[in-house]
Structures are given as structure tokens and as C-alpha cells.
Coordinates of C-alpha atoms and ligand atoms in Angstrom, one line a residue:
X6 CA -6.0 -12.3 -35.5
X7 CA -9.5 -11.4 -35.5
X8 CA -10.3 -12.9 -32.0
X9 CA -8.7 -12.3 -29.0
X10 CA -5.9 -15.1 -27.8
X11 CA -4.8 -16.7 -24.7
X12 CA -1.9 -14.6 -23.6
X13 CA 0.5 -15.7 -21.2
X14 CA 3.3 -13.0 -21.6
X15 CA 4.8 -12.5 -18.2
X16 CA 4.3 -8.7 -18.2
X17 CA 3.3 -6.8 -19.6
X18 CA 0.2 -9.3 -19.6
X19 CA -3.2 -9.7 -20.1
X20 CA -6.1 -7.7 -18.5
X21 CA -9.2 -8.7 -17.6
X22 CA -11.6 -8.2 -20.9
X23 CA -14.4 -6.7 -18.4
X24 CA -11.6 -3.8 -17.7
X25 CA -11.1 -3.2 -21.4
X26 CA -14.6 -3.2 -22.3
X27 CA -15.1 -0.6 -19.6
X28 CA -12.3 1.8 -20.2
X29 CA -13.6 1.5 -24.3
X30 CA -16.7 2.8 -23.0
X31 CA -15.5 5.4 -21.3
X32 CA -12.6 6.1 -22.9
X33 CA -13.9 9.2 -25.2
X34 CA -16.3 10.8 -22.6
X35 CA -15.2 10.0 -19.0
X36 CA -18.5 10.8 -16.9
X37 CA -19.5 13.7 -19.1
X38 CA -16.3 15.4 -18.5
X39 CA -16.3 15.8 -22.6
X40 CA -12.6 14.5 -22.0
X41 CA -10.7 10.9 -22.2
X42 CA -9.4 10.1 -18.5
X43 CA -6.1 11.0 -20.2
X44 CA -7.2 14.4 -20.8
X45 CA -8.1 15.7 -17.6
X46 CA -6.2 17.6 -14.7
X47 CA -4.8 15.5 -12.4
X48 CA -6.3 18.2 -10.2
X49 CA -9.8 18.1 -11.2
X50 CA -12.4 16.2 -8.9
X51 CA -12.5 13.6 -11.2
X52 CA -8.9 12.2 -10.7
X53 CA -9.1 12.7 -7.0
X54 CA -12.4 10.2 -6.9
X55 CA -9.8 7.3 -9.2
X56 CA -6.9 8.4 -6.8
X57 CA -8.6 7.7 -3.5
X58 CA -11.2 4.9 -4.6
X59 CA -7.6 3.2 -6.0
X60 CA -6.0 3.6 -2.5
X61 CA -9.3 2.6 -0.9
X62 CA -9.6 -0.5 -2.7
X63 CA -5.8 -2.0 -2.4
X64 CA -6.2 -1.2 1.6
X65 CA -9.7 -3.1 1.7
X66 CA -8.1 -6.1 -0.1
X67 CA -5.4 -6.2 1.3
X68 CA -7.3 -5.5 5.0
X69 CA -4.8 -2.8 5.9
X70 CA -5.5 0.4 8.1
X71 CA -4.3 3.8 8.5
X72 CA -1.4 2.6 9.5
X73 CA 0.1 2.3 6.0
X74 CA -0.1 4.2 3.6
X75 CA -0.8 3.7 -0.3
X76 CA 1.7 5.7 -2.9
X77 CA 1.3 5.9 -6.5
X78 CA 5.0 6.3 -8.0
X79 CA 6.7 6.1 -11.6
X80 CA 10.0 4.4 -12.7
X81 CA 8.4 0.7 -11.9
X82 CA 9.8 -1.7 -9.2
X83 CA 13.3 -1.3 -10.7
X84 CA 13.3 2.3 -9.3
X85 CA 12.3 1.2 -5.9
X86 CA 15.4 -0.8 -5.7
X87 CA 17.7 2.3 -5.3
X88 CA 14.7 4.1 -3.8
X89 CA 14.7 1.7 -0.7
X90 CA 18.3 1.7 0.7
X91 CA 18.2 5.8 -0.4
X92 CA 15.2 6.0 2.1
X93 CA 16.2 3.7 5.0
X94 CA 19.7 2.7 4.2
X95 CA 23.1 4.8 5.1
X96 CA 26.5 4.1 4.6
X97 CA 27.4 3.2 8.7
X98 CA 24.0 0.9 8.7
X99 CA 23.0 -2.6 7.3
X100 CA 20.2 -4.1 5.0
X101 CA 19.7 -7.8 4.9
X102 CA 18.9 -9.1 1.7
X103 CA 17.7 -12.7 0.4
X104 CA 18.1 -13.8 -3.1
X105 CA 16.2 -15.6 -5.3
X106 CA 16.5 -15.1 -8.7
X107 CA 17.3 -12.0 -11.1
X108 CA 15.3 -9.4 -9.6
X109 CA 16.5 -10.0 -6.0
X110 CA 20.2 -9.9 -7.2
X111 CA 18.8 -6.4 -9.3
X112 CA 17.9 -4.9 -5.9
X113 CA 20.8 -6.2 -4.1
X114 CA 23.0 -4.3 -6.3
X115 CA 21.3 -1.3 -6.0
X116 CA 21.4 -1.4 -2.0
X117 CA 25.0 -2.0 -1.7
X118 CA 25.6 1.9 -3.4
X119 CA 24.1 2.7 0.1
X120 CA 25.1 0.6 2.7
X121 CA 26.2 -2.6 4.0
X122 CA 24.3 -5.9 2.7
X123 CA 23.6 -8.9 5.0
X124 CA 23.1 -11.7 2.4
X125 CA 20.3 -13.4 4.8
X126 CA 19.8 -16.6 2.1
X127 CA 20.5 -17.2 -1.0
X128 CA 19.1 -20.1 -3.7
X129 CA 22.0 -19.1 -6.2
X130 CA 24.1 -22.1 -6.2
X131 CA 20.9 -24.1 -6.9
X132 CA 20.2 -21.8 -10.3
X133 CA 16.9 -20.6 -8.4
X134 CA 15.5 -23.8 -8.6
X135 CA 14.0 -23.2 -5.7
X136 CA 13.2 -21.2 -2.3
X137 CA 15.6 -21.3 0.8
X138 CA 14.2 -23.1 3.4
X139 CA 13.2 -20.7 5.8
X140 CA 15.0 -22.7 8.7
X141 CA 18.0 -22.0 7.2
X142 CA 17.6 -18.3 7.0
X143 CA 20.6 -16.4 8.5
X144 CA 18.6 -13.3 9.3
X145 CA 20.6 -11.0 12.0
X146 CA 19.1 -9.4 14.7
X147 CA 19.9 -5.8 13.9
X148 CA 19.4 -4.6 10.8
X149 CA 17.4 -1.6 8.9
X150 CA 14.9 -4.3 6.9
X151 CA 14.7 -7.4 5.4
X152 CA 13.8 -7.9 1.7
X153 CA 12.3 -10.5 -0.3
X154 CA 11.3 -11.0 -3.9
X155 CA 8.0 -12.9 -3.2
X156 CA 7.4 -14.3 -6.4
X157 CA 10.2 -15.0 -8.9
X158 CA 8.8 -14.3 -12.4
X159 CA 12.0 -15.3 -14.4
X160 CA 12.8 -18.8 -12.9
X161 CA 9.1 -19.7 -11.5
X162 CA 9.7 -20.0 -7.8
X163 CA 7.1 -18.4 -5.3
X164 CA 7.5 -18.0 -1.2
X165 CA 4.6 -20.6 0.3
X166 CA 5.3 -18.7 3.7
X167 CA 7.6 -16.3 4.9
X168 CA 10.2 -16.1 7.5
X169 CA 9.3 -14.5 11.1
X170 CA 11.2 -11.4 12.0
X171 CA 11.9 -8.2 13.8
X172 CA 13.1 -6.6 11.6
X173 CA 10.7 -4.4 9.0
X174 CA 9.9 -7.3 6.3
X175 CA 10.6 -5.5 3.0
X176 CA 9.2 -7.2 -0.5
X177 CA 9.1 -7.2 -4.2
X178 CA 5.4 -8.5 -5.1
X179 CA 5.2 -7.2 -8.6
X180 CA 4.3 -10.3 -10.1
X181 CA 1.8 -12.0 -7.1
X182 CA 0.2 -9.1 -5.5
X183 CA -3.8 -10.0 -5.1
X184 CA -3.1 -13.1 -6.0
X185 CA -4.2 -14.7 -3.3
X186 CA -5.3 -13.9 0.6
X187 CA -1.8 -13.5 2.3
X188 CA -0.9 -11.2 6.0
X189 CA -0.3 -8.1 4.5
X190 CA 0.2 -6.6 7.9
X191 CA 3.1 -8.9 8.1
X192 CA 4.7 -6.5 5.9
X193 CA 5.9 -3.2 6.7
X194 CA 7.1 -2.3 3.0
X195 CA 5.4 -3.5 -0.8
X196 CA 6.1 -2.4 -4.0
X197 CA 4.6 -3.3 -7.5
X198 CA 5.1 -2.7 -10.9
X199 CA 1.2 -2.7 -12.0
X200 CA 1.9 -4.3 -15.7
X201 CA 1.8 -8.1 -14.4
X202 CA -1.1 -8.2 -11.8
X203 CA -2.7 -4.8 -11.4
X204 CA -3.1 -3.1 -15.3
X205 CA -0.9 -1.4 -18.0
X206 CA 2.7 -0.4 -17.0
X207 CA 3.4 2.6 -15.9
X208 CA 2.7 3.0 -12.5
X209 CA 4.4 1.5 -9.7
X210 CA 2.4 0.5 -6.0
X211 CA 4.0 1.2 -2.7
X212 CA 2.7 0.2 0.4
X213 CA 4.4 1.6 3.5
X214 CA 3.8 1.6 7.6
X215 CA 3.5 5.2 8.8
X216 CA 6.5 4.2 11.5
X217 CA 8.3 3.1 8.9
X218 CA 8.0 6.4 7.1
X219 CA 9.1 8.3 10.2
X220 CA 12.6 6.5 9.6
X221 CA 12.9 8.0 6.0
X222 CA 16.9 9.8 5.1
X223 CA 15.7 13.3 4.9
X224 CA 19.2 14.4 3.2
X225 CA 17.6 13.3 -0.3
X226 CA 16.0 15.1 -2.9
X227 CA 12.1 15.8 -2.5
X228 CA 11.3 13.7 -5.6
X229 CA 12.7 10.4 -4.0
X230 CA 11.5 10.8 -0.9
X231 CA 8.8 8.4 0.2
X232 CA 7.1 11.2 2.5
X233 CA 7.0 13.6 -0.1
X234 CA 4.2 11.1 -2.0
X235 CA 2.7 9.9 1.4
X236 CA 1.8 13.2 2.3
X237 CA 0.8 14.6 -1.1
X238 CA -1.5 11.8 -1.7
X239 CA 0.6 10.7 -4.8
X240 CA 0.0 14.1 -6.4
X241 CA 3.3 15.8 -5.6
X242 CA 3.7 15.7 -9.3
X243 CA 1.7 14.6 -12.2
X244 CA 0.7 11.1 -11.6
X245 CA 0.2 8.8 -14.6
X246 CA -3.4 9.1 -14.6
X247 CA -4.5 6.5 -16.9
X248 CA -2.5 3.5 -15.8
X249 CA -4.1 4.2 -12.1
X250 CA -7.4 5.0 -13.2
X251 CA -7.1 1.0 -15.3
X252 CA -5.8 -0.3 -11.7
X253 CA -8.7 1.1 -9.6
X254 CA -11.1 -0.9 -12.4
X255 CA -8.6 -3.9 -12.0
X256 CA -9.4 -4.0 -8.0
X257 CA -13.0 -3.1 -8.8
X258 CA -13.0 -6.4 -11.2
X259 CA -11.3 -8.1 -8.1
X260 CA -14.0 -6.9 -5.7
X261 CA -16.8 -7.7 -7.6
X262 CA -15.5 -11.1 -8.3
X263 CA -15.4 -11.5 -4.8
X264 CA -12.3 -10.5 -3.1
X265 CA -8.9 -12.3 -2.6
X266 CA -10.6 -15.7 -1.8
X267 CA -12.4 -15.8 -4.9
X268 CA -9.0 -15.1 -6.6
X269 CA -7.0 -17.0 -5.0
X270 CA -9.9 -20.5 -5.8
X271 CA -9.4 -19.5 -9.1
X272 CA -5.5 -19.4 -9.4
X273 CA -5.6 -22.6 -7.1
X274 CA -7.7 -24.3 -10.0
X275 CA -5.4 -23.0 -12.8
X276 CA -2.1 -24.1 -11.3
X277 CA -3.3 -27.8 -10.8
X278 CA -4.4 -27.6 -13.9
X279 CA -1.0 -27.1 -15.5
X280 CA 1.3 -28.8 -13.1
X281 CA -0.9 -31.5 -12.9
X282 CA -0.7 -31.8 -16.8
X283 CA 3.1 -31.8 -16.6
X284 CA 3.1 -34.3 -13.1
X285 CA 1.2 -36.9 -15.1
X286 CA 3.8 -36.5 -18.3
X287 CA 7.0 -35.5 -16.8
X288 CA 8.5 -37.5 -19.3
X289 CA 7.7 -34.7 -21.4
X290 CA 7.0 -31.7 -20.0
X291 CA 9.8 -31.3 -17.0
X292 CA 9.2 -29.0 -14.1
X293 CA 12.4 -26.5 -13.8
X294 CA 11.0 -25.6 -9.9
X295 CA 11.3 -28.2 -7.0
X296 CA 7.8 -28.6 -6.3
X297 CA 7.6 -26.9 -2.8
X298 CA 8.7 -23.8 -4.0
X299 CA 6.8 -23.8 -7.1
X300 CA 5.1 -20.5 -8.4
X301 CA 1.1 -20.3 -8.9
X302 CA 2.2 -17.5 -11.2
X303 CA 4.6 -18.3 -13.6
X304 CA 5.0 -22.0 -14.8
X305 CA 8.3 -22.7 -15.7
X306 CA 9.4 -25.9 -18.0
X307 CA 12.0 -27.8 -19.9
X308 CA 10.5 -30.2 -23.2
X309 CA 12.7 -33.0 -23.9
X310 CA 14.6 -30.7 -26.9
X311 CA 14.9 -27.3 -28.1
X312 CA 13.3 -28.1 -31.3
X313 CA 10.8 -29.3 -29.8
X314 CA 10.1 -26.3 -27.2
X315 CA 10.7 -24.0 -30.6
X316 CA 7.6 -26.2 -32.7
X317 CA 5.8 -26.1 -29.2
X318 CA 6.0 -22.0 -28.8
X319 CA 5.2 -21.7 -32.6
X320 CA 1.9 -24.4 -32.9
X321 CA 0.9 -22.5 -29.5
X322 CA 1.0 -19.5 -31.3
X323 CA -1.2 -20.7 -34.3
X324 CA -3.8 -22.3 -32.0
X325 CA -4.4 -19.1 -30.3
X326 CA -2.1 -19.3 -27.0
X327 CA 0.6 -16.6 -26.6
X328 CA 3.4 -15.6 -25.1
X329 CA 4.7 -18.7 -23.9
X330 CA 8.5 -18.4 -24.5
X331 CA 10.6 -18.9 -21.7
X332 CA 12.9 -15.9 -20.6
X333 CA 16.3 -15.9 -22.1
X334 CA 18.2 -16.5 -19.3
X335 CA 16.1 -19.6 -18.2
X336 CA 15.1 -21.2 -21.7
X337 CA 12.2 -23.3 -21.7
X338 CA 8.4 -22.3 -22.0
X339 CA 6.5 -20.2 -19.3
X340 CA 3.1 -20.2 -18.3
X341 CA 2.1 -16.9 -16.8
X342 CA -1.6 -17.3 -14.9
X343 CA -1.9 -14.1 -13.5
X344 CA -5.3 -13.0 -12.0
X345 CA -6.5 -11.9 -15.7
X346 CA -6.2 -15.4 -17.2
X347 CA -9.7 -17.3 -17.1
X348 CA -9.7 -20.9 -15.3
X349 CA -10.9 -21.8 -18.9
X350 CA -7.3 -20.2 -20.7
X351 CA -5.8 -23.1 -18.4
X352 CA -7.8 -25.8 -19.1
X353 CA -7.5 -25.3 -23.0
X354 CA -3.9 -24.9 -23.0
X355 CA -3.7 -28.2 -21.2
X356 CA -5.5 -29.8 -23.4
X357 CA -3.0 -28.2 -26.1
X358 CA -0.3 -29.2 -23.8
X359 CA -1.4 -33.3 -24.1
X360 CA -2.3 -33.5 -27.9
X361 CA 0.9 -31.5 -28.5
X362 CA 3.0 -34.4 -26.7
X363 CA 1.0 -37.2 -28.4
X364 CA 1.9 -35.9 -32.0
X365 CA 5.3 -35.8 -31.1
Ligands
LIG403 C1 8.9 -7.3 -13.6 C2 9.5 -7.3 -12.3 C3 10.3 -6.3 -11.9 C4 10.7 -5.1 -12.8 O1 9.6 -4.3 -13.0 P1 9.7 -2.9 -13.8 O2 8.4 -2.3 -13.6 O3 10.0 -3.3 -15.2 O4 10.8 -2.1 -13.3 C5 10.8 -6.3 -10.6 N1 10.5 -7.4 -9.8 C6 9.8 -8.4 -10.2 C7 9.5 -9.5 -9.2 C8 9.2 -8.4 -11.5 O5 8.4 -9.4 -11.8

């Protein structure tokens, strides 16, 4: 390849080619430190200006005050499902859990090593195909939190608004977070794995109320406590400097674009493009998601054979579009449009989408 392609890998996934440009020029003299970012102390003044404009950014996007606190954490969002119920879970209390699709059923597992699980709703018996209606929600009225998977990156299913409650709303917004203007405040606990919306992989975002922290188990080691890193200002121990150094350029790139609403035109634009494509040739290309509950994120569809999905995914590949296979367990084709695709990336790959069904 001597060009860059159109990559719609579901995560690890693309990044905006502003950010890479940026960290190339930087990358063997940051500020005339004479070092790479990946080089210097995690200590030094340098790091601390990343650090806090990161945390300074996610809280102006996301219009949250100093009531919640912004963590910079390893392991990725698959840590934070044990970390969660090991924070504000015991064995005498109760969690309630919904579940949409693999990763909710990953964190659900973890929890019940803790505690009790209230199964609150559950889209299971439809394969995932789509989102419980929020009417049907058995949510209890005493529990420790309720958690949700926001955006469901396997099967394509997104929340389009979320259930009221008293109880501390918990969720799993690796692959939607900034994706569009949303009540954050709502919210009273967010995680992230950065490699799908925010930069590279290997750092993980969590977003937590100071009363909420009060609550935390205090019987667990220092490392996996959630105050240790509030308190610390994520530098308890040796953050991973250079995956939150490409994040802060990430919400820079978002800010200067400007802001969530700019974002979230843009991924608006993008999803009609595609499920408008496969609406007016559903003979072809056949949604797997009920169309209420489909994702602006991840684009999930059947072709009328395997064959045909196989000589799809490869003539993709050829014309300079990436990453399209469907994940294993769902089968298909995938269309990822995080915030890092250009409206343009959509509207070519439609028009591969259209000539690809009239040649065959
Ligand atoms: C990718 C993903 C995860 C897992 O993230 P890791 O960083 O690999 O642990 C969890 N939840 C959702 C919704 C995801 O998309």
C-alpha cells in the first residue's frame, strides 16, 4: 500500500490523520525536551501539562464539574469489569446488570465473583438483535449500581436513550464515547478503553462522581482502588504516557472541530449514509440490528451468501477499504464509523457498496 486506506477495523481503529501528523512532528523532539514523549518522566512538567489538559478536555466535552473525577488506568475496559463489583460490590449486597451482547455478559461474569446480580434486562434470547425496551426494564429499587454496555460493538446495537433511575447508572462506553452530545451527568460511573474512539490502546478512561468514590471497599489492595488514582491524579504509578498524550491530541482534534455537535453532524451523516445504502437494497445487503436499536458505530450486515460476504471483504480490500470482516461470533461484514472516519470514507464505501451488488 503506498496510500493510506479506509479502515473500518472495530478497534483497534483508525485515528484522525491530523493526530498522526502531529505526534510525527513531535515525536523526536517533544517541545525541546531533546526527548520523544515516550522518553520523559512521567514526573516531569511536561507530562503533568498532557495529564491535566487530557482530564481538562474529557470534563469540558463532556460538560462535567468537579464533581467527578477523571482517572487514567491500564488493563482496558475488560479490567474494569472485576474492578467495579471489587470497588462497590460485597458479597451481602446486589449489582443489577443489563445485557446486551458479549461484553455485558463479560462484565456480568466478572461481578458475580463479588456479589449478587440482578439481571435488570436482557436482549439474549433475541441474539442481541436488538436493545430492551426500556419499559420493560426490571430495575429494583435497591441496589449498589446499575450497568449498561452503551454501545454494543460485536452485534451493532446502540442505547437511543437510557433508562431513569436511582440507582448510580454505571456504563461501558468504550466504543461511543464523544460520539455524540449525550447527559453525561446522568452517569455516575464511565469507563473506556481509548483504542476505538479516543487513540492507540493502552489506556483505559474512567469517569467517576466524588460520592460515588466515597462508597469505594477499602479492604482491597492500593493498586485497584479507584481512590488511589483519583487522588494521585492518575500518577500513583507510571501511567502509559504516550497512549494519553495521543488522547489529549484526539480531544484537541475534537475541540477544534467543534465539540460534540460537530461530531455528532458528522456521525449522523455517515450512518444514513450506510444504512440508507443497505434500506434501499435490503435485498442485498440485510441489516442484522432492528432498526431502533441500530448502532451509529458499528454497522452490522448479512449479504445474501458467504461467498459472497468472503469476495465482498476481499474486493473491499483491493479497492482500498479495510477491516470490514464481521466478528466471528456474529459473521457478516461490519462497518465501524468511529469519530476518526471522514463523512467522505462513508460516502465512498457506499458507492463501493452499490457497484459491488450490481456486479453480482
Ligand atoms: C472493545 C470493548 C471492550 C474491551 O476492551 P479492552 O480494552 O480490550 O479490554 C469492552 N467493552 C466494549 C463495549 C468494547 O467495545
Amino acid at each position: 500500500m503506498s496510500e493510506r486506506i479506509y479502515n473500518f477495523n472495530a478497534g483497534p481503529a483508525t485515528l484522525p490523520l491530523e493526530v498522526l501528523s502531529k505526534a510525527q512532528s513531535e515525536l523526536l523532539n517533544y517541545k525541546n525536551s531533546g526527548m520523544s514523549v515516550m522518553e520523559i518522566s512521567h514526573r516531569s512538567k511536561d507530562y503533568e501539562e498532557i495529564n491535566n489538559k487530557a482530564i481538562g478536555f474529557f470534563k469540558e466535552l463532556m460538560g462535567l464539574d468537579d464533581s467527578y473525577k477523571v482517572m487514567f488506568m491500564g488493563g482496558g475496559a475488560s479490567s474494569q469489569f472485576a474492578l467495579m463489583p471489587m470497588n462497590f460490590l460485597a458479597a451481602d449486597k446486589t449489582a443489577a446488570y443489563i445485557d446486551t451482547g458479549a461484553w455485558s455478559e463479560k462484565a456480568i461474569n466478572e461481578a458475580q465473583k463479588f456479589g449478587s446480580i440482578h439481571l435488570a434486562g436482557s436482549s439474549k434470547e433475541k441474539n442481541y438483535r436488538a436493545i430492551p425496551n426500556i419499559d420493560s426494564l426490571e430495575i429494583p429499587d435497591k441496589a449498589e449500581y446499575l450497568h449498561l454496555t452503551s454501545n454494543n460493538t460485536i452485534f451493532g446495537s446502540q442505547w437511543q436513550s437510557y433508562p431513569s433511575t436511582n440507582l448510580p447508572l454505571f456504563c461501558d462506553m468504550s466504543s461511543d464515547i464523544l460520539s455524540r452530545k449525550l447527559n453525561y451527568t446522568d452517569f455516575s460511573f464511565i469507563y473506556a478503553g481509548s483504542q476505538k474512539n479516543l487513540g492507540p490502546a493502552g489506556v483505559t478512561i474512567v469517569i467517576a462522581k466524588n460520592s460515588l468514590l466515597e462508597k469505594c471497599n477499602s479492604d482491597i489492595p492500593l493498586i485497584f482502588n479507584y481512590n488511589t488514582h483519583a487522588r494521585a491524579n492518575s500518577l500513583y504509578n507510571t501511567p502509559p504516557v504516550f497512549p494519553i498524550y495521543m488522547v489529549m491530541l484526539v480531544l484537541e482534534w475534537i475541540k477544534d472541530k467543534g465539540g460534540l455537535e460537530a461530531v455528532e453532524k458528522e456521525n449522523a451523516a455517515k450512518k444514513d449514509c450506510i444504512y440508507g445504502l443497505m434500506d434501499d437494497n435490503s435485498d442485498f445487503y440485510r441489516g442484522i440490528v432492528e432498526k431502533e436499536s441500530r448502532s451509529w458505530m458499528n454497522i452490522t450486515m448479512r449479504l445474501p451468501s458467504e461467498d459472497l460476504e468472503s469476495k465482498f471483504i476481499t474486493e473491499a480490500k483491493a479497492a482500498g477499504f479495510g477491516g470490514l470482516k464481521g466478528h466471528r461470533s456474529v459473521g457478516g461484514v461490519r462497518v465501524s464509523l468511529y469519530n476518526a472516519m471522514p463523512l467522505v470514507g462513508a460516502e465512498k464505501l457506499a458507492e463501493f457498496m452499490l457497484g459491488f451488488k450490481k456486479r453480482n
